[in-house]
CSV table of C-alpha atoms in Angstrom, one decimal:
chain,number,residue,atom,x,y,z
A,247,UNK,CA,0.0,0.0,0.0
A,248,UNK,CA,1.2,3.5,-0.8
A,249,UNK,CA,-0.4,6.8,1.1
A,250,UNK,CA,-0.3,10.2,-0.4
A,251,UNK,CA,-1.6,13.0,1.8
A,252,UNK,CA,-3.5,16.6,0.6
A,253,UNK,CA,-2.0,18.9,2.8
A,254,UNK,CA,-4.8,21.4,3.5
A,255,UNK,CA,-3.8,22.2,7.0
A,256,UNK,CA,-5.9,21.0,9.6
A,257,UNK,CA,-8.5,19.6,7.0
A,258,UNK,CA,-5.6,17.2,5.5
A,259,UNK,CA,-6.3,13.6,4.6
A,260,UNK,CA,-4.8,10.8,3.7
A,261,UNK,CA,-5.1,9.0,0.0
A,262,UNK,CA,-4.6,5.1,0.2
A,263,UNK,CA,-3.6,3.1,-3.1
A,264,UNK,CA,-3.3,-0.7,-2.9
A,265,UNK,CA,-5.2,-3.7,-3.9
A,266,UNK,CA,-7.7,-5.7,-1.5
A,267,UNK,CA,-8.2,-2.4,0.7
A,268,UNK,CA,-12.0,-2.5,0.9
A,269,UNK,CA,-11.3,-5.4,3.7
A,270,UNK,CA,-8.8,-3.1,5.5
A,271,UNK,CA,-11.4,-2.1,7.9
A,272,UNK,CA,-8.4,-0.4,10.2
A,273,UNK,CA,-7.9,2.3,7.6
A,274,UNK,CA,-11.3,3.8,7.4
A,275,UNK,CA,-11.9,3.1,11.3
A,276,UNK,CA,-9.1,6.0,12.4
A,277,UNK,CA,-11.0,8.3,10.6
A,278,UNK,CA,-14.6,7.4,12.1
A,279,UNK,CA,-15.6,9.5,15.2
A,280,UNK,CA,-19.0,8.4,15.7
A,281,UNK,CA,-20.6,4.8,16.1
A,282,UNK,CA,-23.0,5.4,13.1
A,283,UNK,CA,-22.2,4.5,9.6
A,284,UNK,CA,-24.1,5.4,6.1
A,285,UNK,CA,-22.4,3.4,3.1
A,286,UNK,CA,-23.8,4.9,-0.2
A,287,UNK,CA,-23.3,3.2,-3.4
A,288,UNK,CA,-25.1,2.5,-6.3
A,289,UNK,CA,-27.0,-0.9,-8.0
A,290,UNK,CA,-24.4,-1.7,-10.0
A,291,UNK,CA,-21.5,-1.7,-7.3
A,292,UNK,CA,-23.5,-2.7,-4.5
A,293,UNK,CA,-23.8,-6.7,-5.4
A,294,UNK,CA,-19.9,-6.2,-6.2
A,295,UNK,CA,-18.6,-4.6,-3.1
A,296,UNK,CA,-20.9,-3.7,-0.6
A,297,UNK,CA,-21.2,-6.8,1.8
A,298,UNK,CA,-17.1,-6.5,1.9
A,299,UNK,CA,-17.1,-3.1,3.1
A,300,UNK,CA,-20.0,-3.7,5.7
A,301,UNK,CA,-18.3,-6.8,7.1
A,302,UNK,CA,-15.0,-4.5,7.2
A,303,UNK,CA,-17.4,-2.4,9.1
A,304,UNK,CA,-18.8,-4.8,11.4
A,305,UNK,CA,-18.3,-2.8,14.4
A,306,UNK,CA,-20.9,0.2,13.8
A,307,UNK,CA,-24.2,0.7,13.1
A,308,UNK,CA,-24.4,0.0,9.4
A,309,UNK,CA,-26.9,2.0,7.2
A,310,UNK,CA,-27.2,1.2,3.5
A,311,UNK,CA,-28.1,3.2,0.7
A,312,UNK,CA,-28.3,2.4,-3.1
A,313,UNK,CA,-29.1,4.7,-5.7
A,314,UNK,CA,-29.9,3.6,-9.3
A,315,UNK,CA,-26.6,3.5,-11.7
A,316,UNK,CA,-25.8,6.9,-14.0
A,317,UNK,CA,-25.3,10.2,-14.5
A,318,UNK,CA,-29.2,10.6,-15.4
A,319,UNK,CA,-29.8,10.4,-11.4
A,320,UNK,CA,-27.4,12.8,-10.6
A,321,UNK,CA,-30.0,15.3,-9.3
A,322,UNK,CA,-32.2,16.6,-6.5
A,323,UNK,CA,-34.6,13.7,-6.6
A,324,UNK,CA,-31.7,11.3,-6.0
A,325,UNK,CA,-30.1,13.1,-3.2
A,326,UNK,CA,-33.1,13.4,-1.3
A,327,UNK,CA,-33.8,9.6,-1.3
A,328,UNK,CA,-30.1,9.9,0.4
A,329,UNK,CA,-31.3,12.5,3.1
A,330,UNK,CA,-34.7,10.0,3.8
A,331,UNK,CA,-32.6,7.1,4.4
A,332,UNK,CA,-30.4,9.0,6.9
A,333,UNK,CA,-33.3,10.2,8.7
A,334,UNK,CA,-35.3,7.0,8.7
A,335,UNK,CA,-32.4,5.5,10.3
A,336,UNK,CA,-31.8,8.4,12.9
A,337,UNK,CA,-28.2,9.1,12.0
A,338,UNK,CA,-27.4,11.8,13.9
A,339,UNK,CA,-24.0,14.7,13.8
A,340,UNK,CA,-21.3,11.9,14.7
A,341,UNK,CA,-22.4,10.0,11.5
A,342,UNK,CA,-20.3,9.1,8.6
A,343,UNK,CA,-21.0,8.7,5.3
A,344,UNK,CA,-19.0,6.5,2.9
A,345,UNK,CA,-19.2,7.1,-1.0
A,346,UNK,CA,-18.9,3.4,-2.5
A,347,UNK,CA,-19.0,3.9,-6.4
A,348,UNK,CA,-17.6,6.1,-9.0
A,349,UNK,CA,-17.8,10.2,-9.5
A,350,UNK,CA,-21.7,10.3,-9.3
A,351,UNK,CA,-21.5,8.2,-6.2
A,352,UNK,CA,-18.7,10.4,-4.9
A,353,UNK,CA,-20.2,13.9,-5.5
A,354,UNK,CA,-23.7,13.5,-4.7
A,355,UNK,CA,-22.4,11.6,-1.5
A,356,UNK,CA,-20.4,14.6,-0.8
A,357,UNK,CA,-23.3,17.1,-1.3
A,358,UNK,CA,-25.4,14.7,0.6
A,359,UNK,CA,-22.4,14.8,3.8
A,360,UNK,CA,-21.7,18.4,3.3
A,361,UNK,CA,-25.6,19.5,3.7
A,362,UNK,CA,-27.0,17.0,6.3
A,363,UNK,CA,-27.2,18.3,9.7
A,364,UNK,CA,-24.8,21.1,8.2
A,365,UNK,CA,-22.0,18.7,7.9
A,366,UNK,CA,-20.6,15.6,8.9
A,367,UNK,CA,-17.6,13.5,8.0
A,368,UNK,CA,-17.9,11.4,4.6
A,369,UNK,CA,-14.9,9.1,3.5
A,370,UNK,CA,-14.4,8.0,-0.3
A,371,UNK,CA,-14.2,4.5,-1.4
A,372,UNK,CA,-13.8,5.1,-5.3
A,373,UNK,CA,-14.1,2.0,-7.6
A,374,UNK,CA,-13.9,3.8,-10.8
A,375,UNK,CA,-10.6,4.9,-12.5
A,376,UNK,CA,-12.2,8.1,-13.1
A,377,UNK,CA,-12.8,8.4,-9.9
A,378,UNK,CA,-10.0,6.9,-8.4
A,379,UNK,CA,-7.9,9.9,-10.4
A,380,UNK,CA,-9.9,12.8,-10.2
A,381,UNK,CA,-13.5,13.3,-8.4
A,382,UNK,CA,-12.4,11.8,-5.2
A,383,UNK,CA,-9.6,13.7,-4.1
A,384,UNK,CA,-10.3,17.3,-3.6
A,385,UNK,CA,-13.7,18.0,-2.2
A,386,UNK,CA,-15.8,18.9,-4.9
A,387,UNK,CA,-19.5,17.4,-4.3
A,388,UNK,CA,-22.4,18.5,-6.4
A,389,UNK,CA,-25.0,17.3,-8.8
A,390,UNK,CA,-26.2,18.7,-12.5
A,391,UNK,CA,-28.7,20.6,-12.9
A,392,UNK,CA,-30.8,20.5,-16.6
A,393,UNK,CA,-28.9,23.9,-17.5
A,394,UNK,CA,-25.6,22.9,-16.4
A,395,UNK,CA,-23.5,20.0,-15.5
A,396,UNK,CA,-22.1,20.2,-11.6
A,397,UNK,CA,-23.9,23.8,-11.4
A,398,UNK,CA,-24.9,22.9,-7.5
A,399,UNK,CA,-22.4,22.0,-4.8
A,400,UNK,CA,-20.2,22.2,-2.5
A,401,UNK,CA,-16.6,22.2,-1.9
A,402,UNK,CA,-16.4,19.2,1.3
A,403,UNK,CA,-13.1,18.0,1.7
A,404,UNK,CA,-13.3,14.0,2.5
A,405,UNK,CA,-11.8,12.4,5.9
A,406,UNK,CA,-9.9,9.7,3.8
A,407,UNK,CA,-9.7,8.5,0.4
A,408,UNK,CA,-9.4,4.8,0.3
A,409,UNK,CA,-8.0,3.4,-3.4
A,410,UNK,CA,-8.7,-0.5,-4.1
A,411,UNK,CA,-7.1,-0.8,-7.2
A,412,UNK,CA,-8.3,-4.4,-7.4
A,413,UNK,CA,-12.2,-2.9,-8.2
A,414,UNK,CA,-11.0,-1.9,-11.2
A,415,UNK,CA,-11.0,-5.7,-12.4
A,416,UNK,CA,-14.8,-5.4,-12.9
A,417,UNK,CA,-14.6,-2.0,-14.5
A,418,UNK,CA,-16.1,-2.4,-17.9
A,419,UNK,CA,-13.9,-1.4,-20.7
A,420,UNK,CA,-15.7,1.7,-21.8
A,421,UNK,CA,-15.2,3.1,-18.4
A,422,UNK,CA,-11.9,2.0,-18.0
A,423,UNK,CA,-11.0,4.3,-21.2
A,424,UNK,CA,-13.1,7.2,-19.3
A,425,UNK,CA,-10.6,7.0,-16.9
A,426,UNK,CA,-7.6,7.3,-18.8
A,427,UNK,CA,-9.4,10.6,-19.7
A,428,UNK,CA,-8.3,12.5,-16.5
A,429,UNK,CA,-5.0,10.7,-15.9
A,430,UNK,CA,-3.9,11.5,-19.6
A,431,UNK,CA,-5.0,15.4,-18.4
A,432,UNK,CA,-2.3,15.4,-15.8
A,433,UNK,CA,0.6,15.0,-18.5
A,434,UNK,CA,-0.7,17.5,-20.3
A,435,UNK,CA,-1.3,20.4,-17.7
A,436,UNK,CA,1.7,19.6,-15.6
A,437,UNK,CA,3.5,16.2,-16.1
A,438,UNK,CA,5.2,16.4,-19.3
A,439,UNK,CA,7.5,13.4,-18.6
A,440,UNK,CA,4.1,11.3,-17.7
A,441,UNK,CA,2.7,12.1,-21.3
A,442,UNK,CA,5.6,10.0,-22.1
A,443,UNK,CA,5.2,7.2,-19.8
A,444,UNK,CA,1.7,6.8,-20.9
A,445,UNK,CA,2.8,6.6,-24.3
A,446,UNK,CA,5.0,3.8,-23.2
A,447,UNK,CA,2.3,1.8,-20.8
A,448,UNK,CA,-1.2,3.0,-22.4
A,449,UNK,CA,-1.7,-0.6,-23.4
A,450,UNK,CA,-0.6,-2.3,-20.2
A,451,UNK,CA,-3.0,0.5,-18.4
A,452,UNK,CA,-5.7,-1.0,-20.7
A,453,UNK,CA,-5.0,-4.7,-20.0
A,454,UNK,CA,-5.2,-4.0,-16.3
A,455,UNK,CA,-1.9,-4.4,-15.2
A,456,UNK,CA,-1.7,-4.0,-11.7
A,457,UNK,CA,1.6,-2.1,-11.3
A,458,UNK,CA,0.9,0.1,-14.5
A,459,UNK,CA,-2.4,1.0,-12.7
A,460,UNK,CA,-1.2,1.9,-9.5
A,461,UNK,CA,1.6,3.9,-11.0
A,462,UNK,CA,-0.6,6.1,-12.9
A,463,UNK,CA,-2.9,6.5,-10.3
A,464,UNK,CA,-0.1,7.6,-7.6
A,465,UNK,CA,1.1,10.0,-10.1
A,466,UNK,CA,-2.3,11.4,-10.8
A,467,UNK,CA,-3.2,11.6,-7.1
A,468,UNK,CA,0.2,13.4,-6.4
A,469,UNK,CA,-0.4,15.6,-9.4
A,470,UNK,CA,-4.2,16.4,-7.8
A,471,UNK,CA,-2.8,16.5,-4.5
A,472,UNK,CA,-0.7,19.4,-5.2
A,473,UNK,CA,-2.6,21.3,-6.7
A,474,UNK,CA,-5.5,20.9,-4.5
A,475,UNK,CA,-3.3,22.0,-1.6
A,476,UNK,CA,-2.4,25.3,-3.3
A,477,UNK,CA,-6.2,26.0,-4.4
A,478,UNK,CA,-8.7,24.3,-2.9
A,479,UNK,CA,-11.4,26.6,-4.0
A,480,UNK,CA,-10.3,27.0,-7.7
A,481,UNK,CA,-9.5,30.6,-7.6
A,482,UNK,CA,-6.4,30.1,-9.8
A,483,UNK,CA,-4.3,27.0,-10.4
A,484,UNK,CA,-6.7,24.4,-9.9
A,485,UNK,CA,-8.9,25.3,-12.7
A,486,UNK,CA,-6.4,23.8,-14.6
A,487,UNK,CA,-7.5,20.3,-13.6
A,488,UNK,CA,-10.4,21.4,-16.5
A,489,UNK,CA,-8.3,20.9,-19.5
A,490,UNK,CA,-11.0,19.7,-21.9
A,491,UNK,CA,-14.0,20.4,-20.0
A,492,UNK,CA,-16.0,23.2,-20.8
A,493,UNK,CA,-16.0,21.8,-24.3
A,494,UNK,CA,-16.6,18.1,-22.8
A,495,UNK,CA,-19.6,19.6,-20.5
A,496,UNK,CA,-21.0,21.4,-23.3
A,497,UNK,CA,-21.1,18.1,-24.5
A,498,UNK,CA,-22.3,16.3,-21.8
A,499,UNK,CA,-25.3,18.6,-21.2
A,500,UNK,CA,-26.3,19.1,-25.1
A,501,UNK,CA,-26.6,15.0,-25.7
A,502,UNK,CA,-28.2,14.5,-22.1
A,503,UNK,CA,-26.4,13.1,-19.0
A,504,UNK,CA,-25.1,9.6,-19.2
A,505,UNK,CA,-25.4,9.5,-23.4
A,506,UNK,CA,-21.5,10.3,-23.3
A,507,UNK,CA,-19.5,9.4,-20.3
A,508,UNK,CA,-17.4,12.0,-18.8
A,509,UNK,CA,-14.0,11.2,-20.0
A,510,UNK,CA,-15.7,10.4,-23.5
A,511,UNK,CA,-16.5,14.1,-23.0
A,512,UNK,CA,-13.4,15.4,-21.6
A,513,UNK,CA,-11.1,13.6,-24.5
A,514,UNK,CA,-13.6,15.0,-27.2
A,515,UNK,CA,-13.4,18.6,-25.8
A,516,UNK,CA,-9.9,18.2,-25.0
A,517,UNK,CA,-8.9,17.8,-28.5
A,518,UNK,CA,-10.9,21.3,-29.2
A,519,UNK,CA,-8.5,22.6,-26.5
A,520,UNK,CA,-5.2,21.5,-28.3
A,521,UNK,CA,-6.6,22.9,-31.4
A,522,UNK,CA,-7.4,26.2,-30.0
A,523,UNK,CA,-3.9,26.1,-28.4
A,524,UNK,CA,-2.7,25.4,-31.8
A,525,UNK,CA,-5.1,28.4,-33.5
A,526,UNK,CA,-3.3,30.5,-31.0
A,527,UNK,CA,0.6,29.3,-31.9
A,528,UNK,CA,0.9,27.8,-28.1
A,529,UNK,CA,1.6,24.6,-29.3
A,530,UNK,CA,2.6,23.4,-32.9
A,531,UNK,CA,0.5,20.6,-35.1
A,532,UNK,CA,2.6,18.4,-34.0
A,533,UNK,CA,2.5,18.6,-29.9
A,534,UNK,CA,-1.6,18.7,-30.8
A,535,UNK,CA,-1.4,15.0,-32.9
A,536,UNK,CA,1.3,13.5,-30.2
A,537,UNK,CA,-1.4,14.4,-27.4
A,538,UNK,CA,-4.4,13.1,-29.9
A,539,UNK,CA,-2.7,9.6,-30.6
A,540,UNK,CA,-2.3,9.1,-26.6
A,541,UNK,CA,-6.3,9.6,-26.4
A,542,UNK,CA,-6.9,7.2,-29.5
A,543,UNK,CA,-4.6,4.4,-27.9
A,544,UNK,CA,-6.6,4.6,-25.1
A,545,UNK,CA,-9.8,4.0,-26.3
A,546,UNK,CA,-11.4,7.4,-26.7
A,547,UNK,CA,-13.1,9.9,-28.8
A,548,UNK,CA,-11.2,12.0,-30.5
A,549,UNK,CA,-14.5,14.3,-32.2
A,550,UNK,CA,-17.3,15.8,-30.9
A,551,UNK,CA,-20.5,14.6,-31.2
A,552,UNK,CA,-21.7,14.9,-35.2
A,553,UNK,CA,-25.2,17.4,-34.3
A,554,UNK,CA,-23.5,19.8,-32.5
A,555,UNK,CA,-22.9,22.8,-34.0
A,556,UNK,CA,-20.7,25.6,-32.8
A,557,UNK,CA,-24.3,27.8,-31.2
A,558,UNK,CA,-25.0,24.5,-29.2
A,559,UNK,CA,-21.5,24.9,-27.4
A,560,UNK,CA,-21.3,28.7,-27.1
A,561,UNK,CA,-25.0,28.1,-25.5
A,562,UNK,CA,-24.1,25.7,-23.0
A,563,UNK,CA,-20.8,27.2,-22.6
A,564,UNK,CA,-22.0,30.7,-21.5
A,565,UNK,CA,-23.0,29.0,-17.8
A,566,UNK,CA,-20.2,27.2,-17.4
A,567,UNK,CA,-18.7,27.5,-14.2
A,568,UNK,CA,-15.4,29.2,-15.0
A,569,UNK,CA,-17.2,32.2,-16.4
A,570,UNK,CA,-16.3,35.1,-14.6
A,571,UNK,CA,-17.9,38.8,-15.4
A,572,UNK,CA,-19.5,37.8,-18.3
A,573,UNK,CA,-16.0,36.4,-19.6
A,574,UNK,CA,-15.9,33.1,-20.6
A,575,UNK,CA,-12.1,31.2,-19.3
A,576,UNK,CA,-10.8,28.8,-20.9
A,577,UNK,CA,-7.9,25.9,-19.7
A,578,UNK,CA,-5.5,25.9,-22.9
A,579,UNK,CA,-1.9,24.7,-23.1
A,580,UNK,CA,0.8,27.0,-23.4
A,581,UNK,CA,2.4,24.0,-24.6
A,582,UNK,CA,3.0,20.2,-22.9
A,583,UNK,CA,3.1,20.0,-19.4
A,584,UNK,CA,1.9,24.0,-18.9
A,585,UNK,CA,-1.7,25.0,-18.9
A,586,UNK,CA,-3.7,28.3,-18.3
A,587,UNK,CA,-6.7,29.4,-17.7
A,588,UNK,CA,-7.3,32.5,-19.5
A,589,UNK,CA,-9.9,34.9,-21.6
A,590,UNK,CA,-7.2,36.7,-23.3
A,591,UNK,CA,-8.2,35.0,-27.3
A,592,UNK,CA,-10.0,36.2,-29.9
A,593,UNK,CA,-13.4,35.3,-30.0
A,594,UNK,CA,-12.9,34.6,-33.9
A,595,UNK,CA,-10.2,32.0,-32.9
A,596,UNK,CA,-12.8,30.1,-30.3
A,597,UNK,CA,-15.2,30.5,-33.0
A,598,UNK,CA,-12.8,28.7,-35.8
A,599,UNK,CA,-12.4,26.1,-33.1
A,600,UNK,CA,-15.9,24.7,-32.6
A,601,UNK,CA,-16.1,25.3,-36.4
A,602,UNK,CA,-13.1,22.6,-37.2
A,603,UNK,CA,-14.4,19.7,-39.4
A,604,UNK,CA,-12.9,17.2,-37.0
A,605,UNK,CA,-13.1,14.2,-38.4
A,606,UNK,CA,-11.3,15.5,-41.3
A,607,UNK,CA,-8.7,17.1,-39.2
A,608,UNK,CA,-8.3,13.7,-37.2
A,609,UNK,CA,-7.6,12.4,-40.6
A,610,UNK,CA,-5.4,14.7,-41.9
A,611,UNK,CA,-3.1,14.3,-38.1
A,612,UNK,CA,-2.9,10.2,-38.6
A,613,UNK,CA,-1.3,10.9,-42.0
């Protein structure tokens, strides 16, 4: 077992990676106060996982909640059913709640843990790589709303994050590659020399090796971690964990929730990113296709989806959370391994951008 830690002074946590953790009762149990525990997971990860952690947790008071399976559910309606079950079963301040399940799981959990009584502890049990990488460390809760994807939430920073890299043995393939997503992001806002060791171990990633997998997730989580601990609240730096996304929302929103995952999204709108970067003479044609054939080998999209046109994005795009005084910001590369969020662009050059014929463009970089 490795343990990372997000310094954020006397809110720090500890990040576990390993396999077989989920029966490691001992690490969640230092960072339990009360006697009470609420385990929310989802359908689909419940019949996999659940009655592990609950035996793990055999000395409290067990309450169980499972939510149906998808981004579609990622709403009011679903967090209240989370709220009923912990009043039904009485939990009081000293309860904690444990997300069991991917980033849906994980934020609405948090909103739930943030909200309830005005706040109690919540620990993180992701079992998606996605999740594993990105939503779980940090303390970003929240749900969609039909206007806007993640438009209501909370920043909640977790008690623990515990990483059972063995979960991701049931991950199906197409989420797998969702995954990849975010941990490719990290070599291209920060890590230059991981872009290259993905390039080197996309495939082994892919074929679930073990060591590959936890590499990429400790560098990832280290990458997140440090960032998180200079910015917690996104007011500068850590809006550069969004390479991708305010295209890959846009997405998101426009097909409906759950149509395209969120790292189909984020690779899609990513590539839009790297071609405005380009537009702008940040990075060369080149540095754009290297990053694009990293994002193919692992599985993803590469184009946005065929009915959107460029209104549809500068619609959705318009309440996306990184607009600031009527500006929209955008996370662009200044080239590999530096990003920055900025507004200083011509609004032709964004314009040209969700204008791109991109499957022809994908084409033309392969040749």
């Amino acid at each position: 077992m490795q343990t990372l830690h997000v310094d954020l002074g006397e809110r720090s946590y500890p990040i576990f990676i390993g396999e077989q953790l989920i029966d490691r009762g001992e690490l969640l149990s230092r960072h339990i106060r009360g006697k009470q525990v609420a385990i929310v997971t989802n359908d689909t990860v419940a019949p996999l996982y659940l009655e592990r952690l609950s035996r793990s947790l055999a000395a409290y008071s067990v309450t169980t909640v499972i939510l149906p399976d998808g981004e579609a559910y990622k709403n009011w309606e679903t967090l209240q059913s989370i709220f009923d079950a912990l009043l039904t079963a009485r939990h009081d301040r000293g309860t904690t709640i444990i997300a069991l399940g991917g980033g849906v799981i994980g934020d609405m959990a948090g909103f739930a843990a943030a909200c309830y009584q005005r706040g109690v502890d919540f620990i993180q049990v992701p079992t998606t790589l996605l999740s594993q990488v990105d939503s779980s460390v940090g303390g970003k809760t929240g749900i969609n709303h039909p206007l806007g994807k993640n438009m209501v939430g909370a920043f909640y920073q977790p008690q623990a994050v515990l990483i059972d890299t063995s979960t991701l043995t049931t991950l199906p393939a197409r989420e797998l590659s969702a995954g990849l997503a975010e941990v490719i992001k990290y070599g291209l806002i920060c890590d230059e020399p991981f872009l290259g060791w993905l390039e080197a171990n996309v495939d082994k990633l892919r074929a679930l090796d073990q060591a590959a997998l936890t590499e990429a997730i400790r560098r990832s989580c280290a990458a997140k971690a440090r960032v998180v601990g200079a910015d917690e609240r996104e007011s500068g730096v850590r809006a550069t964990l969004n390479l991708g996304h305010t295209f890959g929302h846009a997405i998101e929103t426009h097909q409906g929730y759950g149509a395209w995952l969120h790292g189909e999204a984020v690779s899609a709108g990513t590539v839009m990113a790297l071609e405005m970067s380009r537009r702008l003479g940040w990075i060369t044609a080149s540095e754009r296709d290297r990053a694009v054939r990293v994002l193919v080998r692992a599985g993803l999209p590469v184009v946005p989806p065929a009915n959107m046109r460029a209104e549809d994005f500068l619609q959705h795009m318009a309440v996306d959370k990184k607009v600031l005084n009527g500006q929209l910001r955008l996370v662009l590369l200044k080239r590999l391994g530096e990003a920055v969020l900025t507004s200083d662009f011509p609004r032709e050059v964004l314009e040209a951008t969700l204008n791109v014929n991109y499957d022809a463009l994908m084409q033309e970089s392969r040749t």
